[in-house]
Tab-separated table of C-alpha atoms in Angstrom:
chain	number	residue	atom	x	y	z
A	342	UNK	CA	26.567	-2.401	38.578
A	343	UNK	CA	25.891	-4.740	41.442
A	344	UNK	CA	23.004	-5.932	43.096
A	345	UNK	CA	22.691	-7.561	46.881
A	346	UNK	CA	21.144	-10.746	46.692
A	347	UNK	CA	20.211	-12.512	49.704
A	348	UNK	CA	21.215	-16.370	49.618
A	349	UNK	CA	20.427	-18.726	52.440
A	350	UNK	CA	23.966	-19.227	53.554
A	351	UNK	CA	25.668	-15.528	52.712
A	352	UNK	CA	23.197	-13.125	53.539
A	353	UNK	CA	24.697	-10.602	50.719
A	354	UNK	CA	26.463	-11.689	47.883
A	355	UNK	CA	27.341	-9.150	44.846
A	356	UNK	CA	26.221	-10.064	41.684
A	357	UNK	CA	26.599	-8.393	38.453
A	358	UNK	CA	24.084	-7.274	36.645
A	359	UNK	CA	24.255	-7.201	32.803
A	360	UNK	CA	22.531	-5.378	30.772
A	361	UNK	CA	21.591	-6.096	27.275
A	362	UNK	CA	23.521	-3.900	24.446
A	363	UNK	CA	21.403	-2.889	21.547
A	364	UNK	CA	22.564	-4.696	18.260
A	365	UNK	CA	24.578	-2.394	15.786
A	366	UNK	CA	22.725	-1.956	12.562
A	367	UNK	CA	24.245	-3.731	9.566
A	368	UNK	CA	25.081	-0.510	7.826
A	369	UNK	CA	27.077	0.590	10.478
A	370	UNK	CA	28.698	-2.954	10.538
A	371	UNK	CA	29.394	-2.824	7.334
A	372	UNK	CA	30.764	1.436	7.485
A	373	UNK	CA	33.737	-0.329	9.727
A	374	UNK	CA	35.159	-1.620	6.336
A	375	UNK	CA	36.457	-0.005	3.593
A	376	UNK	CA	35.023	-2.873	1.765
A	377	UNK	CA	31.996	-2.226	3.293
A	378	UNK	CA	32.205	1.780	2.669
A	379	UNK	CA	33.051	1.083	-0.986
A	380	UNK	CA	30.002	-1.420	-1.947
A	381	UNK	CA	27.582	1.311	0.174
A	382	UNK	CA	29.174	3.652	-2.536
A	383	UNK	CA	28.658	2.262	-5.568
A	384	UNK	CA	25.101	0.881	-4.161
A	385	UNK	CA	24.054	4.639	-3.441
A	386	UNK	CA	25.745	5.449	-7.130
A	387	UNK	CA	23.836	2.798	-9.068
A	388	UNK	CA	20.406	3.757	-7.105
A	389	UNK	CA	21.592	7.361	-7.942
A	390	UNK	CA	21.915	6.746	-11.241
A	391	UNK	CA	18.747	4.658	-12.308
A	392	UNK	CA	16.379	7.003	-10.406
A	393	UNK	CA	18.027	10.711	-12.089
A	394	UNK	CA	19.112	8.333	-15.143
A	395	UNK	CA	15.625	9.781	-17.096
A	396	UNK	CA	16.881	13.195	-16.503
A	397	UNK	CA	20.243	12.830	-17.769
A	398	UNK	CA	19.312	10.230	-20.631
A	399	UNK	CA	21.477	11.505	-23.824
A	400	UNK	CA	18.409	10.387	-26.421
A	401	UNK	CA	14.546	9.571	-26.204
A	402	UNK	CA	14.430	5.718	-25.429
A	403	UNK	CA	12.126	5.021	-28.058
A	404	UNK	CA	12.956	7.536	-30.145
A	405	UNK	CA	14.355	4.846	-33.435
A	406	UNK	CA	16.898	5.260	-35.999
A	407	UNK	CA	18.782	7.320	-33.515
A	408	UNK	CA	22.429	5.819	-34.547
A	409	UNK	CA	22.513	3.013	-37.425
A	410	UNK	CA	21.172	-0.820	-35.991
A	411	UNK	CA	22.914	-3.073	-33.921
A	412	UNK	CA	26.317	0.021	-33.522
A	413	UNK	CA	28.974	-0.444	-31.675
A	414	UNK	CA	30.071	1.433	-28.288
A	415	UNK	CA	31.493	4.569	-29.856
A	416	UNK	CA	31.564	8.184	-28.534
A	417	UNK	CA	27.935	9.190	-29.456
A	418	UNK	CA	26.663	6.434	-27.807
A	419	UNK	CA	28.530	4.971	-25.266
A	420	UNK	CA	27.197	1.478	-25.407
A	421	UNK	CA	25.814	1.295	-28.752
A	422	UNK	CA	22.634	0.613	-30.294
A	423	UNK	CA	20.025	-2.008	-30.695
A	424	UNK	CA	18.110	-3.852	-33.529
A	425	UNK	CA	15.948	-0.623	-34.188
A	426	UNK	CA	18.657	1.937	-33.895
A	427	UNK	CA	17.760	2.993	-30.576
A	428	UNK	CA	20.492	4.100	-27.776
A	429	UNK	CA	21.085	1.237	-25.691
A	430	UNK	CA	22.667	3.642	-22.971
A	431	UNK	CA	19.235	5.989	-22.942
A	432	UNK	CA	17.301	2.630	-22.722
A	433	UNK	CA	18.838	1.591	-19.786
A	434	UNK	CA	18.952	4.793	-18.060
A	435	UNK	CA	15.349	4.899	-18.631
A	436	UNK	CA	14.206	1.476	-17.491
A	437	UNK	CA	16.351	1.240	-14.086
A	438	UNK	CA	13.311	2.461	-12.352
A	439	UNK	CA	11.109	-0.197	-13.674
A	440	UNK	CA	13.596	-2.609	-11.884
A	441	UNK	CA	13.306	-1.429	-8.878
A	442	UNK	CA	10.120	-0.118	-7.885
A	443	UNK	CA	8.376	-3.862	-10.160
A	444	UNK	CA	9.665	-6.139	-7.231
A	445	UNK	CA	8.581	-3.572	-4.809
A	446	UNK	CA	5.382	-3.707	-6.059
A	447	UNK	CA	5.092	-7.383	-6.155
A	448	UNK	CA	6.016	-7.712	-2.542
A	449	UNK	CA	3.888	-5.723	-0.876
A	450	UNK	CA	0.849	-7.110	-3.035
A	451	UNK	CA	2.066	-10.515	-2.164
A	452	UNK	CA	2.140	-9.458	1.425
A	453	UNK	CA	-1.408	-7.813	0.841
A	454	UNK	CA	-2.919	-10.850	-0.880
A	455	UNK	CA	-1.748	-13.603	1.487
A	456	UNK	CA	0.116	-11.898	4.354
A	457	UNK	CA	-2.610	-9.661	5.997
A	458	UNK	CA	-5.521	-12.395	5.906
A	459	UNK	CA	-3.020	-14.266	7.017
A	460	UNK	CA	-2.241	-12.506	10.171
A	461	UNK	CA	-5.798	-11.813	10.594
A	462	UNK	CA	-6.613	-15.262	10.295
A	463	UNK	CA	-3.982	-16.114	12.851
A	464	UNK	CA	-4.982	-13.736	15.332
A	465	UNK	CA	-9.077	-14.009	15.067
A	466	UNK	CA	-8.648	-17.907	14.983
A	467	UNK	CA	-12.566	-19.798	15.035
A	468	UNK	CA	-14.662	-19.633	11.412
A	469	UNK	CA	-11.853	-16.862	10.170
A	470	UNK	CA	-9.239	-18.695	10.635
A	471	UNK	CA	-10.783	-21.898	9.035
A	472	UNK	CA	-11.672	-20.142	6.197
A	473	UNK	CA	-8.820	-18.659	5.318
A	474	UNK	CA	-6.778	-21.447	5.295
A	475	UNK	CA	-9.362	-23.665	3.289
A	476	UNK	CA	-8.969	-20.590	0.793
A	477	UNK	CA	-5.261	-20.900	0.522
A	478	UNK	CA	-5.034	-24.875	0.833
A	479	UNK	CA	-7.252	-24.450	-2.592
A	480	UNK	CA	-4.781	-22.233	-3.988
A	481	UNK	CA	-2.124	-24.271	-2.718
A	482	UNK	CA	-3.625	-27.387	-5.124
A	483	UNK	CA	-3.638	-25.322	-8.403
A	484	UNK	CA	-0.882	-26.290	-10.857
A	485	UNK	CA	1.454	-23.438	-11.881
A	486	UNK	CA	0.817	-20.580	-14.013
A	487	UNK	CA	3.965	-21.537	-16.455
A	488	UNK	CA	4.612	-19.127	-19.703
C-alpha cells in the first residue's frame, strides 16, 4: 500500500506503508518442529497423567504394607515400594497434583501480597505510595526465614 506524501521539492512521492504483523504465539512457533510437536506431547501426557493419575492409581497411597518394604520394580508394582511398604507408583500418581497447583498457589499469593499494593501504590503515588514502600523497605531488612 502506498501513500502520497507531499515533500517540498516532489510534490508526490510514493511511500510504503508498513504495517505491523502480529507476533506468532510460541506454541505455534514451537508446532513448526517436530521437536517442538514432540515436547508439547509428552508435556500434555505428563499434565495428563498427574491430574487423572488419582483415578487410575493401582493402590491407596497410604494404604501400608501393600508389597514387602523397600521392593523392587516388579510387575505388581511397577516402580516398587518404599520404607513402609507403600506403592511408590500410586504415591506418585497421587501427589503430581500437589506439584503443580503448590507453585501456583504461591505465585499468585506472592503477587497478592506484594504485587497489587504494589501497583496501587504506584499508581495512587502521595501518602499511599510512601507507605507502602516504607512497609516493604521494613520487610526488605528482615533476615531470612532459613529451615
Amino acid at each position: 500500500m502506498t501513500a502520497p506524501v507531499n515533500l517540498p521539492n516532489n510534490p508526490t512521492v510514493p511511500i510504503k506503508v508498513v504495517r505491523p504483523t502480529k507476533p506468532k504465539s510460541i506454541l505455534r512457533r514451537m508446532a513448526r518442529t517436530w521437536q517442538g510437536r514432540v515436547g508439547m506431547l509428552l508435556g500434555a501426557f505428563i499434565l495428563a497423567l498427574i491430574f487423572l493419575g488419582p483415578f487410575f492409581a493401582p493402590y491407596d497411597p497410604q494404604a501400608l504394607a501393600v508389597g514387602s518394604p523397600l521392593e523392587g520394580p516388579s510387575a505388581k508394582h511397577w516402580l516398587g515400594t518404599d520404607n513402609l511398604g507403600r506403592d511408590v507408583l500410586s504415591r506418585l500418581m497421587n501427589g503430581g497434583v500437589n506439584i503443580i497447583l503448590l507453585p501456583v498457589i504461591i505465585v499468585l499469593l506472592s503477587f497478592l501480597i506484594g504485587g497489587v499494593p504494589g501497583i496501587i501504590a504506584g499508581y495512587k503515588r502521595g501518602a499511599f505510595d510512601t507507605i507502602v514502600t516504607r512497609v516493604f523497605d521494613i520487610l526488605l531488612t528482615l533476615p531470612r526465614c532459613s529451615s
